[in-house]
Amino acid sequence: MGTAAVVAVASGPVLPVGAHAAGAAATDVADLQKMAHLVTGKQVDQALAERAGSAITENHPGFPAALAKLQDFAASNNITDVEMLKDAPGFEGDLKDTAKLLIGALYLGYSGTPKALSSVDDVKFVTYTQALTFQLTHPYTPIPSYSRWGTGYWAERPGRI
Amino acid sequence: MAQDFDADVIVVGSGAVGSNAAYELARQGKSVILLEAGPSVPRWKILMNFRNSGRHYDHNDPYPNNPWAPTSYQPGYLQNTGSFEMMPGMLKLVGGTTWHWGGATWRYIPNDFKLNSLYGKGRDWPIGYDDLEPYYTRAEYQLGISGGDGEDQSGTHKGQAYPRRSKPYPINAEKFTYNAQKMHDALGTQDYAMCTEPTVRIHKPWDGRPACEGNNNCDQVCPIGTLYNGSIHADKAVRAGARLITEAVVTRIEVGDGKKVRSVSYMTPEGKETKLTAKVFVLAAHSFETAKLMMMNEVGNSSDMVGRNLMDHIGIGMDLMAGEDAMWSGRGPVQQLTIMNWRDGDFRKEHSANKTALANGNPQISLAEAAINEGLMGKELDARIMRDSARYQFVYSFLEMLPSPANRIQPNPAWKDSLGNPGIKIHFDVDDYVKAGAVVAREMYQDMAKRMGGTIAKIHGFENHDHLMGTLIMGADAKDSVVNHEGRSWDHDNLFVASVGVIPAAGVVNPTLTAVALAIRSADVIAKEV
């Protein structure tokens, strides 16, 4: 079973009625990708969005349903981008927590809560090089283990390469 | 009748220290068996494990963690009973824990060997700096170290090269990173004694290792094999004729006539036991594991000092937001610029010394996590990540712990691995000498932040740094130490210990080079006897 199927199956039975009424249920991959775009303001690769959704759902089985509510909230309030969303009245509590789960998975490259000094925790891998944090910073620092910048580059003043 | 042996020498543990001992002995024509509890894993697999995991904060994560040879982060394997949670990173594979380390390879200075004589604290070494200097040099050339020949590493010999060296470093020191240079300039050489950290992360090729590309991943895994680890000398030992046996968990030590060790036995992952005999045995299985093994077998412990006197470089650290907006930690070396204002002096009569340094690991995921938890989104989130990533600097200090028999490790029969071997129980409290030293370090942090035009975001409490000295303590008296100056057990003539655990006075510098130098010295002694 692929990751998309995991999300779809998990989310199917718990969709709120209102989601259908708004015509935007978070039941498929396309919606997950759109929601990733909505909460980050960035174009997110479809496979990456799927991975994020799947990883979050492993630790939070209610995530697909919660994401559907967030999508419904956005549709109902004509919210089309993250800058509108973050300041929207009513965007708080579970709605905001759901957005933070997706933002975290995409910016950090993992979902879950790290536990230091232990080989066991609930962290699930999403991505490494595509983590949105590194997409922002990689003009200034190499993604660790991926440097092709040449010996001694570190003595120079950091700048966009 | 002559007795047959499986080898002249059996070395237990293939980390940097054990592998260097094995190589020296094999190179000198001795038959050597090198036993390793973990497997041999190629670098590419470790690298792929790293890149395909979200658990980058766990530096043990990419490495094997087997039920018969667990890493230190296996829940339950290390159990703490003291006020301090001692949780060092410990690996079990060919090459040992140097697969992930900052690569710092300092020498102790002469006064470190005379701590008690000079300052009335702790213990003296049974040897002095001059005794060890030739072996430091040999170790530096084996490991291929880059360092600054003309620098004062003591903080007390301004303008001089110190400590004395009989040969220059194999590789010269590299240029400072941009942020290190900025910090150096802001602090100023008038008031701050600064030098370059000697390192096995080399900026020029050496002995088949390429020049560093600045991957900034030393603490997890070097992707290109620049950073030295013990597997290099495990391989060299094999090429010199040693036999390496992996996934061999040594559990028994048998003592025979004349209090000589007769054999060691190892278990395979399936539990099959094999006994091996030798003329001489070298235990180099990590300072915790070696002490545990000796206590499990009641070997070499007539002094009751095995496992005691545990010292780490307990330290503190500072999250500093620098005034300069282009500092960007995460470019190149993970460690480099070092401050030695408090390495040595009469103050050691009153409080711990410290070594303070700029850590240059990439902090960005942690900074982003904090911003997301704060609730930032969109442009505001991106701006915060970029602002903090450009300014964040981590400064950390090692403090000098004193040996106390109460700080100890013991086998823990309440936890067992898949072979039935015990876990490790640790009791560790931070002493007042270190606490007083931390006060001085904090005062220096305030001054550093001011000079750098920055603000202190946080000062971290005590943390361990995986420098596990004292558990196999070296001394001049059999009544209060485990081994003599040769690394030889006081109780068993043919048993040697090669480990940072033998170090009797911790100082404030990373101890791996010293342990390798001592191991080469022990190997020379052994080679004359077998």
XYZ file of C-alpha atoms in Angstrom, chain A residues 39 42 82-83 85-86 91 96 100 103-104 107-108 110 114-115 117-121 123 125 128 133-134 136-137 140-142 144-151 153-158, chain B residues 50-58 65 73-75 87 174 176-178 203 211-215 217 326 328-329 331-333 364-365 368-369 372-373 375 377-379 381-382 385-386:
90
model
C 0.297 26.450 5.043
C 5.580 27.284 -1.232
C -0.638 31.479 4.240
C -0.448 35.213 4.923
C -4.505 32.164 6.959
C -2.182 33.119 9.816
C -7.464 30.245 13.073
C -3.529 25.977 14.013
C 1.869 23.390 12.522
C 4.548 22.953 8.462
C 6.880 21.098 10.835
C 10.350 22.477 7.160
C 12.131 20.005 9.456
C 10.467 14.733 9.997
C 12.509 13.935 19.118
C 13.735 12.251 22.258
C 19.832 10.362 24.081
C 17.535 7.501 23.178
C 17.415 5.187 20.180
C 13.628 5.036 20.437
C 11.089 7.786 19.784
C 10.060 10.479 14.822
C 11.347 10.493 8.265
C 16.329 15.470 4.160
C 14.507 25.007 6.023
C 17.445 23.832 3.928
C 15.934 28.582 2.400
C 19.456 28.376 3.784
C 24.664 30.161 2.576
C 25.462 26.767 4.101
C 25.767 23.363 2.476
C 25.253 18.705 5.877
C 26.937 15.789 4.064
C 26.199 17.299 0.625
C 28.955 19.881 0.281
C 30.596 20.232 -3.103
C 31.899 23.666 -2.225
C 35.616 22.901 -2.142
C 38.188 22.943 0.627
C 35.258 27.854 1.266
C 34.475 28.406 4.934
C 37.014 31.217 5.247
C 35.020 33.417 2.877
C 32.164 35.682 3.869
C 28.908 33.744 3.461
C 22.019 9.155 8.077
C 20.459 10.765 5.028
C 17.349 8.602 5.226
C 16.574 9.236 8.865
C 14.792 12.111 10.545
C 16.692 11.466 13.764
C 19.782 13.605 13.123
C 19.869 14.811 16.728
C 20.734 11.197 17.699
C 22.476 -1.099 17.403
C 21.230 5.018 23.650
C 19.463 1.667 23.730
C 16.840 2.273 26.438
C 24.643 9.474 28.595
C 43.918 25.827 8.141
C 39.740 30.204 10.428
C 36.168 29.964 9.295
C 34.581 33.343 8.622
C 42.337 20.335 4.890
C 40.906 17.060 1.990
C 37.838 18.225 3.875
C 34.988 19.567 1.736
C 33.305 21.220 4.676
C 30.346 18.868 4.926
C 28.818 16.399 9.441
C 26.700 36.901 8.363
C 26.252 31.412 9.541
C 27.271 28.447 11.641
C 30.099 26.160 7.097
C 33.069 23.792 7.184
C 34.674 22.590 10.416
C 19.079 25.427 11.352
C 16.628 22.587 11.932
C 13.287 26.342 12.597
C 11.635 23.980 15.078
C 7.387 26.797 14.269
C 6.597 25.928 17.873
C 3.543 29.686 15.866
C 4.201 30.883 9.523
C 4.781 32.109 6.012
C 7.095 35.032 5.392
C 8.702 32.090 9.634
C 11.162 32.268 6.760
C 14.874 31.176 10.213
C 17.160 33.274 8.039
